[in-house]
């Protein structure tokens, strides 16, 4: 089992990241859909949707949304939000998507770069390309490699409720590895996260190979222009040719 298959299905993963800013996320989604000028009723796939917060908000904005995620527990949780224009399914992003062609695919908050094999990364782009209409948009919200390298905090402790999560981070080759250890429910737990530090050039090459052109890069969730030295994010906007 891959690290993301086990870790993302635990309640501890969601507890650790429970402080994520919903207001910022909703502001980002609002700005993004406005920037793309996506009319209401456009079909959008939220790829690696987690517990569905972005899918639900996109649906509230008037979009027809399919939320996909590998975590069965997350999808089971999300089923409560379903309606005629909001559906959730278990899906591995490397596999073809069985659905009608869509206007946009969003992959948000560093939900890419988990795979060791480069061919798996390429499969994601191919899958997205195949499900998009011509001129459809693919938004890949990723970390900025340069910023990560310069601002790495090697050790810290994050407390959520009664649990102290001891976090250590290091860069190993082309990956940033986050080691997570904590005591909970009378047991010691140990998980890790491993994300590939893709360069701008690598991401562009994957995209072009699958029939995309990159038309914009934003550097943060306020959609400011990307600056390789200081931008915390690398939000790629691709259009299918």
CSV table of C-alpha atoms in Angstrom, one decimal, residues 5-191:
chain,number,residue,atom,x,y,z
A,5,UNK,CA,-3.5,5.2,0.6
A,6,UNK,CA,-3.1,4.5,4.3
A,7,UNK,CA,-2.5,8.0,5.7
A,8,UNK,CA,-5.3,9.9,3.9
A,9,UNK,CA,-7.9,7.3,5.2
A,10,UNK,CA,-7.1,7.9,8.9
A,11,UNK,CA,-9.0,10.4,11.1
A,12,UNK,CA,-5.6,11.7,12.2
A,13,UNK,CA,-4.8,13.1,8.8
A,14,UNK,CA,-8.0,15.2,8.8
A,15,UNK,CA,-7.3,16.2,12.4
A,16,UNK,CA,-3.8,17.4,11.6
A,17,UNK,CA,-5.0,19.6,8.8
A,18,UNK,CA,-8.2,20.7,10.4
A,19,UNK,CA,-7.0,24.3,10.7
A,20,UNK,CA,-7.1,24.8,6.9
A,21,UNK,CA,-8.6,28.2,6.1
A,22,UNK,CA,-12.1,27.7,4.5
A,23,UNK,CA,-12.5,31.4,4.0
A,24,UNK,CA,-9.2,31.7,2.0
A,25,UNK,CA,-10.1,28.5,0.1
A,26,UNK,CA,-13.6,29.9,-0.9
A,27,UNK,CA,-12.1,33.3,-1.8
A,28,UNK,CA,-9.5,31.5,-4.0
A,29,UNK,CA,-12.2,29.4,-5.8
A,30,UNK,CA,-14.4,32.5,-6.3
A,31,UNK,CA,-11.4,34.4,-7.8
A,32,UNK,CA,-10.4,31.4,-9.9
A,33,UNK,CA,-13.8,30.7,-11.5
A,34,UNK,CA,-14.2,34.5,-12.2
A,35,UNK,CA,-10.8,34.7,-13.8
A,36,UNK,CA,-11.6,31.7,-16.0
A,37,UNK,CA,-15.0,33.2,-16.8
A,38,UNK,CA,-16.6,29.8,-16.3
A,39,UNK,CA,-20.4,30.3,-16.8
A,40,UNK,CA,-22.8,28.7,-14.3
A,41,UNK,CA,-23.7,25.1,-15.1
A,42,UNK,CA,-20.2,24.4,-16.4
A,43,UNK,CA,-19.1,20.9,-15.6
A,44,UNK,CA,-16.0,20.8,-13.3
A,45,UNK,CA,-14.1,17.8,-11.9
A,46,UNK,CA,-12.5,18.3,-8.5
A,47,UNK,CA,-9.7,15.8,-8.8
A,48,UNK,CA,-8.4,14.6,-5.4
A,49,UNK,CA,-11.3,16.3,-3.6
A,50,UNK,CA,-10.6,15.0,-0.1
A,51,UNK,CA,-13.5,15.7,2.2
A,52,UNK,CA,-15.2,17.7,-0.6
A,53,UNK,CA,-15.0,21.3,0.7
A,54,UNK,CA,-14.1,22.8,-2.7
A,55,UNK,CA,-16.6,20.6,-4.5
A,56,UNK,CA,-19.4,21.7,-2.3
A,57,UNK,CA,-18.5,25.3,-2.6
A,58,UNK,CA,-18.1,25.1,-6.4
A,59,UNK,CA,-21.6,23.5,-6.5
A,60,UNK,CA,-23.0,26.4,-4.4
A,61,UNK,CA,-21.6,28.8,-7.0
A,62,UNK,CA,-23.8,27.1,-9.6
A,63,UNK,CA,-21.4,24.5,-11.2
A,64,UNK,CA,-22.1,20.9,-12.0
A,65,UNK,CA,-19.4,19.1,-10.0
A,66,UNK,CA,-17.9,15.6,-9.9
A,67,UNK,CA,-15.6,15.1,-6.9
A,68,UNK,CA,-13.1,12.3,-7.2
A,69,UNK,CA,-10.7,10.9,-4.5
A,70,UNK,CA,-8.8,7.7,-3.8
A,71,UNK,CA,-9.8,7.7,-0.1
A,72,UNK,CA,-13.0,5.6,0.3
A,73,UNK,CA,-13.6,7.1,3.8
A,74,UNK,CA,-13.5,10.6,2.4
A,75,UNK,CA,-15.9,9.7,-0.4
A,76,UNK,CA,-18.3,8.0,2.0
A,77,UNK,CA,-18.2,11.2,4.1
A,78,UNK,CA,-18.9,13.3,1.0
A,79,UNK,CA,-22.0,11.3,-0.1
A,80,UNK,CA,-24.1,13.3,2.4
A,81,UNK,CA,-23.6,16.4,0.2
A,82,UNK,CA,-24.7,14.9,-3.1
A,83,UNK,CA,-27.5,16.3,-5.2
A,84,UNK,CA,-28.4,16.3,-8.9
A,85,UNK,CA,-25.4,18.5,-9.8
A,86,UNK,CA,-22.9,17.2,-7.2
A,87,UNK,CA,-21.6,13.7,-7.3
A,88,UNK,CA,-18.6,12.0,-5.5
A,89,UNK,CA,-16.8,8.8,-6.6
A,90,UNK,CA,-13.7,6.8,-5.5
A,91,UNK,CA,-11.1,7.2,-8.2
A,92,UNK,CA,-7.3,6.9,-8.7
A,93,UNK,CA,-6.2,10.0,-10.6
A,94,UNK,CA,-3.8,7.9,-12.7
A,95,UNK,CA,-6.8,6.0,-14.3
A,96,UNK,CA,-9.1,7.2,-17.1
A,97,UNK,CA,-12.2,9.0,-15.9
A,98,UNK,CA,-15.5,7.5,-17.0
A,99,UNK,CA,-17.7,10.6,-17.4
A,100,UNK,CA,-19.0,13.1,-19.9
A,101,UNK,CA,-16.5,15.7,-21.2
A,102,UNK,CA,-16.1,18.6,-18.8
A,103,UNK,CA,-15.2,22.3,-19.0
A,104,UNK,CA,-12.5,22.3,-16.3
A,105,UNK,CA,-10.5,20.0,-14.0
A,106,UNK,CA,-9.2,21.4,-10.7
A,107,UNK,CA,-6.4,19.7,-8.8
A,108,UNK,CA,-5.9,21.8,-5.7
A,109,UNK,CA,-3.7,22.2,-2.6
A,110,UNK,CA,-0.8,20.0,-3.7
A,111,UNK,CA,-2.7,16.9,-4.6
A,112,UNK,CA,-0.1,15.9,-7.2
A,113,UNK,CA,3.5,14.6,-7.1
A,114,UNK,CA,2.8,11.6,-4.8
A,115,UNK,CA,4.1,9.0,-7.2
A,116,UNK,CA,7.7,7.7,-7.5
A,117,UNK,CA,7.3,6.7,-11.1
A,118,UNK,CA,7.3,9.5,-13.7
A,119,UNK,CA,5.0,7.6,-15.9
A,120,UNK,CA,2.3,7.8,-13.2
A,121,UNK,CA,2.6,11.6,-13.2
A,122,UNK,CA,2.2,11.6,-17.0
A,123,UNK,CA,-0.9,9.3,-16.6
A,124,UNK,CA,-2.6,12.1,-14.6
A,125,UNK,CA,-2.1,14.6,-17.3
A,126,UNK,CA,-3.3,12.2,-19.9
A,127,UNK,CA,-6.4,11.3,-17.9
A,128,UNK,CA,-7.3,15.0,-17.4
A,129,UNK,CA,-6.7,15.8,-21.1
A,130,UNK,CA,-8.9,12.9,-22.2
A,131,UNK,CA,-11.9,14.1,-20.1
A,132,UNK,CA,-11.7,17.8,-21.0
A,133,UNK,CA,-13.5,19.5,-23.8
A,134,UNK,CA,-11.4,21.3,-26.4
A,135,UNK,CA,-10.2,24.6,-24.9
A,136,UNK,CA,-11.1,23.2,-21.4
A,137,UNK,CA,-9.0,24.3,-18.4
A,138,UNK,CA,-6.8,22.3,-16.1
A,139,UNK,CA,-5.8,24.0,-12.9
A,140,UNK,CA,-2.8,22.4,-11.1
A,141,UNK,CA,-2.3,24.1,-7.8
A,142,UNK,CA,1.2,23.0,-6.7
A,143,UNK,CA,4.0,24.0,-4.4
A,144,UNK,CA,6.8,26.3,-5.6
A,145,UNK,CA,10.0,24.2,-5.5
A,146,UNK,CA,12.3,27.2,-5.0
A,147,UNK,CA,10.2,28.5,-2.1
A,148,UNK,CA,10.0,25.1,-0.4
A,149,UNK,CA,13.8,24.7,-0.6
A,150,UNK,CA,14.5,28.1,0.9
A,151,UNK,CA,11.8,28.0,3.6
A,152,UNK,CA,12.0,24.5,4.9
A,153,UNK,CA,11.3,24.2,8.7
A,154,UNK,CA,13.1,21.0,9.7
A,155,UNK,CA,11.2,20.3,12.9
A,156,UNK,CA,8.1,21.5,14.7
A,157,UNK,CA,5.2,20.2,16.9
A,158,UNK,CA,1.6,20.8,16.0
A,159,UNK,CA,-1.0,20.3,18.7
A,160,UNK,CA,-4.6,19.4,17.8
A,161,UNK,CA,-6.8,18.7,20.8
A,162,UNK,CA,-5.0,16.1,23.0
A,163,UNK,CA,-2.5,15.1,20.3
A,164,UNK,CA,1.0,16.5,19.7
A,165,UNK,CA,2.1,15.8,16.1
A,166,UNK,CA,5.9,15.8,15.9
A,167,UNK,CA,6.8,16.8,12.4
A,168,UNK,CA,10.2,16.6,10.8
A,169,UNK,CA,10.8,17.6,7.2
A,170,UNK,CA,13.8,17.0,4.9
A,171,UNK,CA,14.6,17.0,1.2
A,172,UNK,CA,15.7,13.7,-0.2
A,173,UNK,CA,16.8,13.9,-3.8
A,174,UNK,CA,13.8,15.2,-5.8
A,175,UNK,CA,11.3,14.8,-2.9
A,176,UNK,CA,10.3,16.6,0.2
A,177,UNK,CA,9.5,14.1,2.9
A,178,UNK,CA,7.4,15.0,6.0
A,179,UNK,CA,7.7,12.5,8.9
A,180,UNK,CA,4.8,12.5,11.3
A,181,UNK,CA,4.8,10.8,14.7
A,182,UNK,CA,2.3,11.0,17.6
A,183,UNK,CA,0.7,9.2,20.4
A,184,UNK,CA,-3.1,8.6,20.2
A,185,UNK,CA,-5.6,6.1,21.6
A,186,UNK,CA,-2.9,4.4,23.7
A,187,UNK,CA,-0.7,3.7,20.7
A,188,UNK,CA,2.3,5.2,18.9
A,189,UNK,CA,1.6,6.2,15.3
A,190,UNK,CA,4.1,6.9,12.5
A,191,UNK,CA,3.2,8.2,9.0
